[in-house]
Short mmCIF file of C-alpha atoms in Angstrom, two decimals:
data_model
loop_
_atom_site.label_atom_id
_atom_site.label_comp_id
_atom_site.label_asym_id
_atom_site.label_seq_id
_atom_site.Cartn_x
_atom_site.Cartn_y
_atom_site.Cartn_z
CA UNK A 1392 137.22 24.10 104.75
CA UNK A 1393 135.51 26.13 107.41
CA UNK A 1394 131.77 25.94 107.69
CA UNK A 1395 130.01 28.97 106.31
CA UNK A 1396 128.75 31.27 109.00
CA UNK A 1397 128.15 34.97 109.45
CA UNK A 1398 131.90 35.71 109.18
CA UNK A 1399 131.74 34.90 105.45
CA UNK A 1400 130.11 36.79 102.61
CA UNK A 1401 129.14 35.91 99.08
CA UNK A 1402 131.24 37.98 96.66
CA UNK A 1403 129.97 38.76 93.17
CA UNK A 1404 131.92 39.20 89.94
CA UNK A 1405 134.75 36.82 90.84
CA UNK A 1406 135.54 34.50 87.98
CA UNK A 1407 139.07 33.26 88.75
CA UNK A 1408 138.76 32.07 92.34
CA UNK A 1409 140.22 28.57 92.81
CA UNK A 1410 137.17 27.02 94.44
CA UNK A 1411 134.40 29.01 92.78
CA UNK A 1412 131.25 26.99 92.44
CA UNK A 1413 128.58 27.40 89.82
CA UNK A 1414 124.97 27.26 90.90
CA UNK A 1415 122.30 25.45 88.84
CA UNK A 1416 121.36 28.90 87.47
CA UNK A 1417 124.93 29.36 86.19
CA UNK A 1418 126.00 31.93 88.79
CA UNK A 1419 129.55 31.99 90.16
CA UNK A 1420 129.50 31.59 93.95
CA UNK A 1421 132.51 32.64 96.03
CA UNK A 1422 132.51 32.98 99.81
CA UNK A 1423 135.27 35.00 101.44
CA UNK A 1424 135.83 36.25 104.98
CA UNK A 1425 134.03 39.52 105.60
CA UNK A 1426 136.95 40.88 107.62
CA UNK A 1427 139.36 41.21 104.69
CA UNK A 1428 141.41 44.41 104.70
CA UNK A 1429 141.01 47.20 102.13
CA UNK A 1430 144.34 46.23 100.48
CA UNK A 1431 143.16 42.62 100.24
CA UNK A 1432 139.89 43.59 98.57
CA UNK A 1433 141.74 45.90 96.18
CA UNK A 1434 144.23 43.13 95.34
CA UNK A 1435 141.33 40.79 94.57
CA UNK A 1436 140.01 43.35 92.09
CA UNK A 1437 143.50 43.61 90.58
CA UNK A 1438 143.61 39.82 90.18
CA UNK A 1439 140.20 39.74 88.53
CA UNK A 1440 141.16 42.64 86.24
CA UNK A 1441 144.15 40.53 85.11
CA UNK A 1442 142.10 37.36 84.76
CA UNK A 1443 143.34 36.79 81.22
CA UNK A 1444 146.82 36.12 82.67
CA UNK A 1445 145.88 33.85 85.56
CA UNK A 1446 144.29 30.42 85.86
CA UNK A 1447 143.08 30.94 89.42
CA UNK A 1448 143.72 32.71 92.71
CA UNK A 1449 143.14 31.66 96.30
CA UNK A 1450 142.69 33.74 99.47
CA UNK A 1451 144.70 31.89 102.09
CA UNK A 1452 143.26 31.53 105.58
CA UNK A 1453 144.96 32.11 108.90
CA UNK A 1454 146.06 30.25 111.98
CA UNK A 1455 144.98 26.76 111.00
CA UNK A 1456 147.02 23.81 109.85
CA UNK A 1457 144.90 23.53 106.67
CA UNK A 1458 146.33 26.80 105.41
CA UNK A 1459 149.72 27.52 103.89
CA UNK A 1460 152.06 28.99 106.48
CA UNK A 1461 155.70 30.03 106.61
CA UNK A 1462 157.77 30.16 109.80
CA UNK A 1463 159.56 33.37 110.74
CA UNK A 1464 161.47 34.65 113.74
CA UNK A 1465 161.03 37.73 115.89
CA UNK A 1466 162.85 38.69 119.08
CA UNK A 1467 160.15 36.92 121.13
CA UNK A 1468 160.51 33.61 119.25
CA UNK A 1469 159.15 31.66 116.32
CA UNK A 1470 155.89 32.55 114.57
CA UNK A 1471 153.96 31.48 111.48
CA UNK A 1472 152.51 33.79 108.91
CA UNK A 1473 149.95 32.91 106.30
CA UNK A 1474 150.54 34.76 103.01
CA UNK A 1475 147.34 36.37 101.79
CA UNK A 1476 147.18 35.04 98.22
CA UNK A 1477 148.30 32.13 96.12
CA UNK A 1478 147.98 32.66 92.37
CA UNK A 1479 148.43 30.22 89.50
CA UNK A 1480 149.43 32.05 86.30
CA UNK A 1481 148.67 30.89 82.78
CA UNK A 1482 152.42 30.59 82.12
CA UNK A 1483 152.62 27.92 84.85
CA UNK A 1484 154.21 30.07 87.55
CA UNK A 1485 152.80 30.24 91.05
CA UNK A 1486 152.75 33.50 92.99
CA UNK A 1487 152.63 33.89 96.77
CA UNK A 1488 151.71 37.38 97.88
CA UNK A 1489 151.32 39.16 101.19
CA UNK A 1490 149.38 42.40 100.78
CA UNK A 1491 150.06 45.41 102.96
CA UNK A 1492 148.80 48.95 103.23
CA UNK A 1493 151.13 51.67 101.98
CA UNK A 1494 151.44 52.98 105.55
CA UNK A 1495 152.20 49.54 107.03
CA UNK A 1496 152.84 50.15 110.74
CA UNK A 1497 154.66 46.82 111.14
CA UNK A 1498 156.91 47.28 108.10
CA UNK A 1499 160.23 47.71 109.84
CA UNK A 1500 159.98 44.62 112.06
CA UNK A 1501 157.12 42.17 111.46
CA UNK A 1502 156.63 42.65 107.71
CA UNK A 1503 160.41 42.62 107.26
CA UNK A 1504 160.62 39.24 109.03
CA UNK A 1505 157.73 37.86 106.97
CA UNK A 1506 159.12 39.18 103.67
CA UNK A 1507 162.57 37.71 104.27
CA UNK A 1508 161.14 34.38 105.46
CA UNK A 1509 159.00 34.16 102.31
CA UNK A 1510 162.00 34.83 100.06
CA UNK A 1511 164.07 32.25 101.95
CA UNK A 1512 161.25 29.70 101.58
CA UNK A 1513 160.95 30.41 97.84
CA UNK A 1514 164.73 30.06 97.36
CA UNK A 1515 164.71 26.62 99.04
CA UNK A 1516 162.08 25.16 96.73
CA UNK A 1517 163.22 22.76 94.05
CA UNK A 1518 160.72 24.36 91.71
CA UNK A 1519 161.95 27.54 90.05
CA UNK A 1520 158.50 28.66 88.93
CA UNK A 1521 157.49 30.18 92.28
CA UNK A 1522 157.53 33.94 92.73
CA UNK A 1523 156.22 36.20 95.43
CA UNK A 1524 156.72 38.92 97.96
CA UNK A 1525 155.08 41.84 99.68
CA UNK A 1526 152.53 43.65 97.49
CA UNK A 1527 151.49 47.25 98.15
CA UNK A 1528 149.24 49.53 96.15
CA UNK A 1529 151.07 52.84 95.63
CA UNK A 1530 149.87 55.65 93.36
CA UNK A 1531 147.09 53.45 91.93
CA UNK A 1532 149.40 50.61 90.89
CA UNK A 1533 150.47 47.44 92.63
CA UNK A 1534 154.15 47.18 93.51
CA UNK A 1535 156.05 44.07 94.59
CA UNK A 1536 159.07 43.71 96.82
CA UNK A 1537 160.70 40.34 96.17
CA UNK A 1538 164.28 41.00 97.26
CA UNK A 1539 166.09 38.86 99.84
CA UNK A 1540 166.49 41.84 102.19
CA UNK A 1541 163.47 43.95 103.05
CA UNK A 1542 164.18 47.57 103.93
CA UNK A 1543 160.99 49.34 104.94
CA UNK A 1544 161.06 53.08 104.53
CA UNK A 1545 157.73 54.59 103.57
CA UNK A 1546 159.20 57.04 101.05
CA UNK A 1547 161.63 54.65 99.44
CA UNK A 1548 160.24 52.71 96.49
CA UNK A 1549 163.43 52.06 94.49
CA UNK A 1550 163.52 48.38 95.49
CA UNK A 1551 159.90 47.84 94.48
CA UNK A 1552 158.86 46.75 90.99
CA UNK A 1553 155.52 47.19 89.31
CA UNK A 1554 153.55 43.99 89.71
CA UNK A 1555 152.70 42.71 86.27
CA UNK A 1556 151.55 39.26 85.30
#
């Protein structure tokens, strides 16, 4: 775990975070990176709003071996991406989600490679209780793309399903 410094902030009203600590006064204490994107912060609210369906959620870190990463390929070689969230549901399933903005500028190449690598990784697991994909907030609801092939077209939502827990 990284040492707390000025790149982290204390976030209130989070009850389902995996490593939430309780202070002697009974307060929930969660520290998250300040530099989280707007879609990430919105997804965290969505997770908390659905807290009755989840045991816990975790905001994955980036670029360190301590964090969960998945290899993917681009034309310039191999890379690793770190999915944004890992969620444990009350029904025992585990969700792995990468959040993106509705106008994702990397959708056609980088996000496509990440999405397909995530689905390939999920399909290779011996456990069949793992779900996941690319999550985007569209028209005030969260949508999930979990297909094997990712086709990014900003106006095309037919392959996306409403994300429900």
